[in-house]
C-alpha cells in the first residue's frame, strides 16, 4: 500500500527473515529525488511502529531527504491490525537476541537497496527508543554498515526484572506484566530470561557502548521515570563517540501519548536534535 503525505511517499511493506516470522514496516521517502541516506527507527518494549510519536518522527526525518523505515519487531505482539496487541503468545516468546537478529536483518536489507529500488544508500543511521535504543547500541557496535546512531531514552542494561519475576520464570515458566494503556495482562516466557542469562556478553549494552565508533547522539528526558537519566549518562561515559542531549523537564516519551496528539515541546526538541545529527553525519557516509 502506498500513499502521499505532502512531499513524501509512504508505503506499508513486509519482509520475512529466515526465522519465518513477518516484520511489518513503513517506508517514507521524499517524493522527488533519490535519497542517498537512510534511517531505521526501532521501537521499544511494549512499543510498535504506529505508536504515538513514531509516524510523526519518521515523517520529520524523511522531510530532510532520508529514506526512513520504521518497523515492528517480528514478535512484538502486534499483527496485521498494527494498532493492538493481538498476538500475546508472540509477545511472550520474544527475546532480546531475536530483536537483535531482526534489526541486523533490517540493516542488511536496507544496505541491499530493498526499499530503494535496488539502489543501496550511501549511509544508514539507526534511531532506537528505550529497549530499542539498547538494541540499536549493540547493533551499531556489531554491524559495520551503520554510519550514525541516535538513542532516545535508551536502557543501559537489559537486566530490569524483579526477584519475583525471576521466581515466576523458575517456578512456572512465565511471568505477567500489565499494559497500562490497554489493560491487558501480557505474558513473558522464561525463554526471555534464559536468553539474557545465556548471552550475557553479547547483551551487555554498556560493553557494546564502548565499541560504538560512529557518531552517536544520546537523547534523554531529565524527568524520565521509566529509564532514569543516569542511564543516559552511563551510555555517554562509555561511548567515546557519543554526545549527550538531556531534554529538561521531559519524560520517557517526551510527553507524547497514544493515540497521538500535537507534538510537544520536548518531542520537538528531541526530534530536531536528532535531525541535525543525521543531517551532519549521514550525508556522504563514514
PDB file of C-alpha atoms in Angstrom, residues 48-276:
ATOM      1  CA  UNK A  48       5.092  -0.589  17.856  1.00  0.00           C
ATOM      2  CA  UNK A  49       5.843   1.459  14.773  1.00  0.00           C
ATOM      3  CA  UNK A  50       2.442   3.176  14.748  1.00  0.00           C
ATOM      4  CA  UNK A  51       2.556   4.199  18.405  1.00  0.00           C
ATOM      5  CA  UNK A  52       2.442   7.844  19.387  1.00  0.00           C
ATOM      6  CA  UNK A  53       5.403   9.760  18.038  1.00  0.00           C
ATOM      7  CA  UNK A  54       6.858   7.203  15.595  1.00  0.00           C
ATOM      8  CA  UNK A  55       4.875   8.178  12.465  1.00  0.00           C
ATOM      9  CA  UNK A  56       5.451  11.889  13.117  1.00  0.00           C
ATOM     10  CA  UNK A  57       9.146  11.350  13.807  1.00  0.00           C
ATOM     11  CA  UNK A  58       9.588   9.227  10.692  1.00  0.00           C
ATOM     12  CA  UNK A  59       7.930  11.889   8.556  1.00  0.00           C
ATOM     13  CA  UNK A  60      10.092  14.575  10.131  1.00  0.00           C
ATOM     14  CA  UNK A  61      13.285  12.694   9.246  1.00  0.00           C
ATOM     15  CA  UNK A  62      12.092  11.869   5.729  1.00  0.00           C
ATOM     16  CA  UNK A  63      11.473  15.568   5.128  1.00  0.00           C
ATOM     17  CA  UNK A  64      15.236  16.040   5.430  1.00  0.00           C
ATOM     18  CA  UNK A  65      15.729  13.810   2.409  1.00  0.00           C
ATOM     19  CA  UNK A  66      16.385  10.460   4.108  1.00  0.00           C
ATOM     20  CA  UNK A  67      14.737   7.177   3.269  1.00  0.00           C
ATOM     21  CA  UNK A  68      13.119   6.317   6.628  1.00  0.00           C
ATOM     22  CA  UNK A  69      11.951   2.829   7.608  1.00  0.00           C
ATOM     23  CA  UNK A  70      10.112   2.210  10.880  1.00  0.00           C
ATOM     24  CA  UNK A  71       9.189  -1.362  11.713  1.00  0.00           C
ATOM     25  CA  UNK A  72       7.681  -3.772  14.217  1.00  0.00           C
ATOM     26  CA  UNK A  73       9.973  -6.413  15.647  1.00  0.00           C
ATOM     27  CA  UNK A  74       8.709  -9.782  14.456  1.00  0.00           C
ATOM     28  CA  UNK A  75       7.497 -10.951  17.890  1.00  0.00           C
ATOM     29  CA  UNK A  76       6.370  -7.609  19.325  1.00  0.00           C
ATOM     30  CA  UNK A  77       2.814  -8.878  19.693  1.00  0.00           C
ATOM     31  CA  UNK A  78       1.025  -6.811  17.062  1.00  0.00           C
ATOM     32  CA  UNK A  79      -0.361  -8.466  13.965  1.00  0.00           C
ATOM     33  CA  UNK A  80      -1.798  -7.225  10.656  1.00  0.00           C
ATOM     34  CA  UNK A  81      -4.125  -4.912  12.607  1.00  0.00           C
ATOM     35  CA  UNK A  82      -0.965  -2.946  13.596  1.00  0.00           C
ATOM     36  CA  UNK A  83      -2.511  -0.871  16.406  1.00  0.00           C
ATOM     37  CA  UNK A  84      -3.299  -3.536  19.005  1.00  0.00           C
ATOM     38  CA  UNK A  85      -1.501  -6.405  20.755  1.00  0.00           C
ATOM     39  CA  UNK A  86      -3.433  -9.257  19.160  1.00  0.00           C
ATOM     40  CA  UNK A  87      -0.742 -11.962  19.423  1.00  0.00           C
ATOM     41  CA  UNK A  88       0.197 -12.200  23.084  1.00  0.00           C
ATOM     42  CA  UNK A  89       1.861 -15.577  22.580  1.00  0.00           C
ATOM     43  CA  UNK A  90       4.321 -13.964  20.154  1.00  0.00           C
ATOM     44  CA  UNK A  91       4.921 -11.166  22.659  1.00  0.00           C
ATOM     45  CA  UNK A  92       5.664 -13.781  25.314  1.00  0.00           C
ATOM     46  CA  UNK A  93       8.092 -15.670  23.061  1.00  0.00           C
ATOM     47  CA  UNK A  94      10.104 -12.605  22.120  1.00  0.00           C
ATOM     48  CA  UNK A  95      13.741 -12.388  23.203  1.00  0.00           C
ATOM     49  CA  UNK A  96      16.473  -9.783  23.047  1.00  0.00           C
ATOM     50  CA  UNK A  97      18.540 -11.943  20.707  1.00  0.00           C
ATOM     51  CA  UNK A  98      15.559 -12.197  18.358  1.00  0.00           C
ATOM     52  CA  UNK A  99      15.274  -8.403  18.280  1.00  0.00           C
ATOM     53  CA  UNK A 100      18.992  -8.090  17.540  1.00  0.00           C
ATOM     54  CA  UNK A 101      18.614 -10.572  14.689  1.00  0.00           C
ATOM     55  CA  UNK A 102      15.623  -8.626  13.364  1.00  0.00           C
ATOM     56  CA  UNK A 103      17.472  -5.312  13.469  1.00  0.00           C
ATOM     57  CA  UNK A 104      20.521  -6.790  11.766  1.00  0.00           C
ATOM     58  CA  UNK A 105      18.245  -8.195   9.059  1.00  0.00           C
ATOM     59  CA  UNK A 106      16.732  -4.748   8.549  1.00  0.00           C
ATOM     60  CA  UNK A 107      20.159  -3.115   8.237  1.00  0.00           C
ATOM     61  CA  UNK A 108      21.246  -5.772   5.732  1.00  0.00           C
ATOM     62  CA  UNK A 109      18.100  -5.353   3.634  1.00  0.00           C
ATOM     63  CA  UNK A 110      18.436  -1.580   3.735  1.00  0.00           C
ATOM     64  CA  UNK A 111      22.035  -1.815   2.516  1.00  0.00           C
ATOM     65  CA  UNK A 112      20.889  -4.183  -0.237  1.00  0.00           C
ATOM     66  CA  UNK A 113      18.532  -1.496  -1.521  1.00  0.00           C
ATOM     67  CA  UNK A 114      15.356  -3.469  -0.795  1.00  0.00           C
ATOM     68  CA  UNK A 115      13.286  -0.325  -0.168  1.00  0.00           C
ATOM     69  CA  UNK A 116      15.094   1.986  -2.572  1.00  0.00           C
ATOM     70  CA  UNK A 117      14.606   0.263  -5.937  1.00  0.00           C
ATOM     71  CA  UNK A 118      17.780  -1.740  -5.560  1.00  0.00           C
ATOM     72  CA  UNK A 119      19.999   1.303  -5.049  1.00  0.00           C
ATOM     73  CA  UNK A 120      21.939   0.938  -1.828  1.00  0.00           C
ATOM     74  CA  UNK A 121      22.016   4.118   0.287  1.00  0.00           C
ATOM     75  CA  UNK A 122      25.436   5.612   0.876  1.00  0.00           C
ATOM     76  CA  UNK A 123      24.895   5.659   4.640  1.00  0.00           C
ATOM     77  CA  UNK A 124      22.481   4.175   7.169  1.00  0.00           C
ATOM     78  CA  UNK A 125      21.568   5.554  10.588  1.00  0.00           C
ATOM     79  CA  UNK A 126      19.776   3.902  13.499  1.00  0.00           C
ATOM     80  CA  UNK A 127      17.346   5.552  15.895  1.00  0.00           C
ATOM     81  CA  UNK A 128      16.112   3.396  18.770  1.00  0.00           C
ATOM     82  CA  UNK A 129      13.799   4.229  21.668  1.00  0.00           C
ATOM     83  CA  UNK A 130      14.037   2.686  25.159  1.00  0.00           C
ATOM     84  CA  UNK A 131      14.778  -1.059  24.814  1.00  0.00           C
ATOM     85  CA  UNK A 132      15.093  -0.460  21.084  1.00  0.00           C
ATOM     86  CA  UNK A 133      17.807   2.024  21.978  1.00  0.00           C
ATOM     87  CA  UNK A 134      19.799  -0.662  23.765  1.00  0.00           C
ATOM     88  CA  UNK A 135      19.313  -2.995  20.814  1.00  0.00           C
ATOM     89  CA  UNK A 136      20.488  -0.236  18.476  1.00  0.00           C
ATOM     90  CA  UNK A 137      23.642   0.323  20.553  1.00  0.00           C
ATOM     91  CA  UNK A 138      24.614  -3.327  20.229  1.00  0.00           C
ATOM     92  CA  UNK A 139      23.797  -3.361  16.515  1.00  0.00           C
ATOM     93  CA  UNK A 140      25.902  -0.242  15.905  1.00  0.00           C
ATOM     94  CA  UNK A 141      28.778  -1.937  17.737  1.00  0.00           C
ATOM     95  CA  UNK A 142      28.426  -5.139  15.709  1.00  0.00           C
ATOM     96  CA  UNK A 143      27.457  -4.004  12.208  1.00  0.00           C
ATOM     97  CA  UNK A 144      29.938  -2.120  10.052  1.00  0.00           C
ATOM     98  CA  UNK A 145      27.104  -0.894   7.821  1.00  0.00           C
ATOM     99  CA  UNK A 146      25.834   1.586  10.424  1.00  0.00           C
ATOM    100  CA  UNK A 147      27.130   5.138   9.921  1.00  0.00           C
ATOM    101  CA  UNK A 148      25.365   7.077  12.698  1.00  0.00           C
ATOM    102  CA  UNK A 149      23.352   6.314  15.826  1.00  0.00           C
ATOM    103  CA  UNK A 150      20.704   8.142  17.847  1.00  0.00           C
ATOM    104  CA  UNK A 151      19.169   6.706  21.002  1.00  0.00           C
ATOM    105  CA  UNK A 152      16.099   8.077  22.770  1.00  0.00           C
ATOM    106  CA  UNK A 153      15.573   7.175  26.443  1.00  0.00           C
ATOM    107  CA  UNK A 154      17.776   4.132  25.889  1.00  0.00           C
ATOM    108  CA  UNK A 155      18.390   1.492  28.511  1.00  0.00           C
ATOM    109  CA  UNK A 156      21.965   0.988  29.690  1.00  0.00           C
ATOM    110  CA  UNK A 157      21.143  -2.547  30.819  1.00  0.00           C
ATOM    111  CA  UNK A 158      18.572  -5.195  29.913  1.00  0.00           C
ATOM    112  CA  UNK A 159      18.585  -6.549  33.472  1.00  0.00           C
ATOM    113  CA  UNK A 160      15.320  -4.933  34.583  1.00  0.00           C
ATOM    114  CA  UNK A 161      13.468  -7.854  36.127  1.00  0.00           C
ATOM    115  CA  UNK A 162      12.439  -8.182  39.768  1.00  0.00           C
ATOM    116  CA  UNK A 163      13.236 -11.107  42.038  1.00  0.00           C
ATOM    117  CA  UNK A 164       9.553 -12.058  41.897  1.00  0.00           C
ATOM    118  CA  UNK A 165       9.560 -12.139  38.109  1.00  0.00           C
ATOM    119  CA  UNK A 166      12.654 -14.342  38.068  1.00  0.00           C
ATOM    120  CA  UNK A 167      10.997 -16.608  40.650  1.00  0.00           C
ATOM    121  CA  UNK A 168       7.917 -16.830  38.405  1.00  0.00           C
ATOM    122  CA  UNK A 169      10.080 -17.878  35.475  1.00  0.00           C
ATOM    123  CA  UNK A 170      11.820 -20.529  37.532  1.00  0.00           C
ATOM    124  CA  UNK A 171       8.627 -21.961  39.036  1.00  0.00           C
ATOM    125  CA  UNK A 172       6.027 -21.621  36.273  1.00  0.00           C
ATOM    126  CA  UNK A 173       7.978 -20.578  33.150  1.00  0.00           C
ATOM    127  CA  UNK A 174       6.003 -17.346  32.710  1.00  0.00           C
ATOM    128  CA  UNK A 175       5.596 -14.002  34.391  1.00  0.00           C
ATOM    129  CA  UNK A 176       2.870 -11.489  33.609  1.00  0.00           C
ATOM    130  CA  UNK A 177       3.044  -7.741  33.106  1.00  0.00           C
ATOM    131  CA  UNK A 178       0.267  -5.214  32.806  1.00  0.00           C
ATOM    132  CA  UNK A 179      -0.188  -2.894  29.859  1.00  0.00           C
ATOM    133  CA  UNK A 180      -1.414   0.292  31.491  1.00  0.00           C
ATOM    134  CA  UNK A 181      -2.771   1.662  28.212  1.00  0.00           C
ATOM    135  CA  UNK A 182      -4.826  -1.359  27.151  1.00  0.00           C
ATOM    136  CA  UNK A 183      -5.387  -3.122  30.473  1.00  0.00           C
ATOM    137  CA  UNK A 184      -4.038  -6.384  29.033  1.00  0.00           C
ATOM    138  CA  UNK A 185      -2.042  -8.865  31.073  1.00  0.00           C
ATOM    139  CA  UNK A 186       0.859  -9.790  28.829  1.00  0.00           C
ATOM    140  CA  UNK A 187       2.998 -12.931  29.220  1.00  0.00           C
ATOM    141  CA  UNK A 188       6.768 -13.085  29.231  1.00  0.00           C
ATOM    142  CA  UNK A 189       8.048 -16.641  28.923  1.00  0.00           C
ATOM    143  CA  UNK A 190      11.153 -17.982  30.588  1.00  0.00           C
ATOM    144  CA  UNK A 191      12.972 -18.008  27.238  1.00  0.00           C
ATOM    145  CA  UNK A 192      13.411 -14.234  27.666  1.00  0.00           C
ATOM    146  CA  UNK A 193      15.294 -14.716  30.915  1.00  0.00           C
ATOM    147  CA  UNK A 194      17.272 -17.700  29.606  1.00  0.00           C
ATOM    148  CA  UNK A 195      18.344 -15.700  26.554  1.00  0.00           C
ATOM    149  CA  UNK A 196      19.574 -12.840  28.714  1.00  0.00           C
ATOM    150  CA  UNK A 197      21.398 -15.259  31.024  1.00  0.00           C
ATOM    151  CA  UNK A 198      22.951 -17.396  28.282  1.00  0.00           C
ATOM    152  CA  UNK A 199      24.004 -14.482  26.061  1.00  0.00           C
ATOM    153  CA  UNK A 200      25.067 -12.038  28.770  1.00  0.00           C
ATOM    154  CA  UNK A 201      28.250 -10.959  26.973  1.00  0.00           C
ATOM    155  CA  UNK A 202      26.525 -10.048  23.720  1.00  0.00           C
ATOM    156  CA  UNK A 203      23.569  -8.461  25.552  1.00  0.00           C
ATOM    157  CA  UNK A 204      25.742  -6.198  27.709  1.00  0.00           C
ATOM    158  CA  UNK A 205      24.670  -2.752  26.488  1.00  0.00           C
ATOM    159  CA  UNK A 206      27.391  -0.791  28.286  1.00  0.00           C
ATOM    160  CA  UNK A 207      30.114  -3.093  26.985  1.00  0.00           C
ATOM    161  CA  UNK A 208      28.745  -2.616  23.472  1.00  0.00           C
ATOM    162  CA  UNK A 209      28.687   1.159  24.021  1.00  0.00           C
ATOM    163  CA  UNK A 210      32.466   1.148  24.399  1.00  0.00           C
ATOM    164  CA  UNK A 211      32.722  -0.366  20.893  1.00  0.00           C
ATOM    165  CA  UNK A 212      30.464   2.115  19.104  1.00  0.00           C
ATOM    166  CA  UNK A 213      32.791   4.115  16.867  1.00  0.00           C
ATOM    167  CA  UNK A 214      30.243   6.026  14.781  1.00  0.00           C
ATOM    168  CA  UNK A 215      28.777   9.425  15.746  1.00  0.00           C
ATOM    169  CA  UNK A 216      26.185   8.782  18.439  1.00  0.00           C
ATOM    170  CA  UNK A 217      23.658  11.166  19.963  1.00  0.00           C
ATOM    171  CA  UNK A 218      22.232  10.117  23.355  1.00  0.00           C
ATOM    172  CA  UNK A 219      18.869  11.854  23.911  1.00  0.00           C
ATOM    173  CA  UNK A 220      17.077  11.542  27.253  1.00  0.00           C
ATOM    174  CA  UNK A 221      14.431  13.370  29.264  1.00  0.00           C
ATOM    175  CA  UNK A 222      15.596  14.735  32.609  1.00  0.00           C
ATOM    176  CA  UNK A 223      12.378  13.516  34.297  1.00  0.00           C
ATOM    177  CA  UNK A 224      12.236  10.019  32.801  1.00  0.00           C
ATOM    178  CA  UNK A 225      10.759   7.761  35.484  1.00  0.00           C
ATOM    179  CA  UNK A 226      10.922   4.588  33.337  1.00  0.00           C
ATOM    180  CA  UNK A 227      14.596   4.728  32.367  1.00  0.00           C
ATOM    181  CA  UNK A 228      16.410   7.195  34.658  1.00  0.00           C
ATOM    182  CA  UNK A 229      18.582   9.828  33.024  1.00  0.00           C
ATOM    183  CA  UNK A 230      21.518   8.329  34.939  1.00  0.00           C
ATOM    184  CA  UNK A 231      21.486   5.525  32.363  1.00  0.00           C
ATOM    185  CA  UNK A 232      21.962   8.086  29.581  1.00  0.00           C
ATOM    186  CA  UNK A 233      24.981   9.436  31.424  1.00  0.00           C
ATOM    187  CA  UNK A 234      26.371   5.902  31.739  1.00  0.00           C
ATOM    188  CA  UNK A 235      25.986   5.352  28.000  1.00  0.00           C
ATOM    189  CA  UNK A 236      27.585   8.695  27.219  1.00  0.00           C
ATOM    190  CA  UNK A 237      30.532   7.977  29.517  1.00  0.00           C
ATOM    191  CA  UNK A 238      31.019   4.559  27.931  1.00  0.00           C
ATOM    192  CA  UNK A 239      30.694   5.738  24.347  1.00  0.00           C
ATOM    193  CA  UNK A 240      33.725   7.699  23.209  1.00  0.00           C
ATOM    194  CA  UNK A 241      31.925   8.748  20.009  1.00  0.00           C
ATOM    195  CA  UNK A 242      28.802   9.933  21.840  1.00  0.00           C
ATOM    196  CA  UNK A 243      27.308  13.288  22.706  1.00  0.00           C
ATOM    197  CA  UNK A 244      24.541  13.819  25.262  1.00  0.00           C
ATOM    198  CA  UNK A 245      21.373  15.871  24.882  1.00  0.00           C
ATOM    199  CA  UNK A 246      19.214  15.997  28.023  1.00  0.00           C
ATOM    200  CA  UNK A 247      15.756  17.439  27.369  1.00  0.00           C
ATOM    201  CA  UNK A 248      14.868  19.357  30.520  1.00  0.00           C
ATOM    202  CA  UNK A 249      11.505  18.513  32.053  1.00  0.00           C
ATOM    203  CA  UNK A 250      10.739  15.645  29.692  1.00  0.00           C
ATOM    204  CA  UNK A 251       9.817  12.078  30.484  1.00  0.00           C
ATOM    205  CA  UNK A 252      10.231   8.708  28.799  1.00  0.00           C
ATOM    206  CA  UNK A 253       8.193   9.524  25.676  1.00  0.00           C
ATOM    207  CA  UNK A 254       8.882  13.283  25.675  1.00  0.00           C
ATOM    208  CA  UNK A 255       5.215  13.754  26.647  1.00  0.00           C
ATOM    209  CA  UNK A 256       3.949  12.017  23.511  1.00  0.00           C
ATOM    210  CA  UNK A 257       0.864   9.827  24.010  1.00  0.00           C
ATOM    211  CA  UNK A 258      -1.172   7.309  22.061  1.00  0.00           C
ATOM    212  CA  UNK A 259      -3.377   7.942  20.178  1.00  0.00           C
ATOM    213  CA  UNK A 260      -1.065  10.741  19.043  1.00  0.00           C
ATOM    214  CA  UNK A 261      -1.744  14.386  19.636  1.00  0.00           C
ATOM    215  CA  UNK A 262       0.144  17.520  18.596  1.00  0.00           C
ATOM    216  CA  UNK A 263       3.929  17.309  19.073  1.00  0.00           C
ATOM    217  CA  UNK A 264       5.050  18.518  22.490  1.00  0.00           C
ATOM    218  CA  UNK A 265       7.981  20.891  23.102  1.00  0.00           C
ATOM    219  CA  UNK A 266      10.056  18.031  24.488  1.00  0.00           C
ATOM    220  CA  UNK A 267       9.339  15.830  21.486  1.00  0.00           C
ATOM    221  CA  UNK A 268      10.174  18.627  19.069  1.00  0.00           C
ATOM    222  CA  UNK A 269      13.464  19.275  20.888  1.00  0.00           C
ATOM    223  CA  UNK A 270      14.414  15.581  20.713  1.00  0.00           C
ATOM    224  CA  UNK A 271      13.460  15.324  17.049  1.00  0.00           C
ATOM    225  CA  UNK A 272      15.288  18.475  15.980  1.00  0.00           C
ATOM    226  CA  UNK A 273      18.485  17.410  17.764  1.00  0.00           C
ATOM    227  CA  UNK A 274      18.235  14.014  16.058  1.00  0.00           C
ATOM    228  CA  UNK A 275      17.558  15.555  12.651  1.00  0.00           C
ATOM    229  CA  UNK A 276      20.661  17.748  12.970  1.00  0.00           C
TER     230      UNK A 276
END
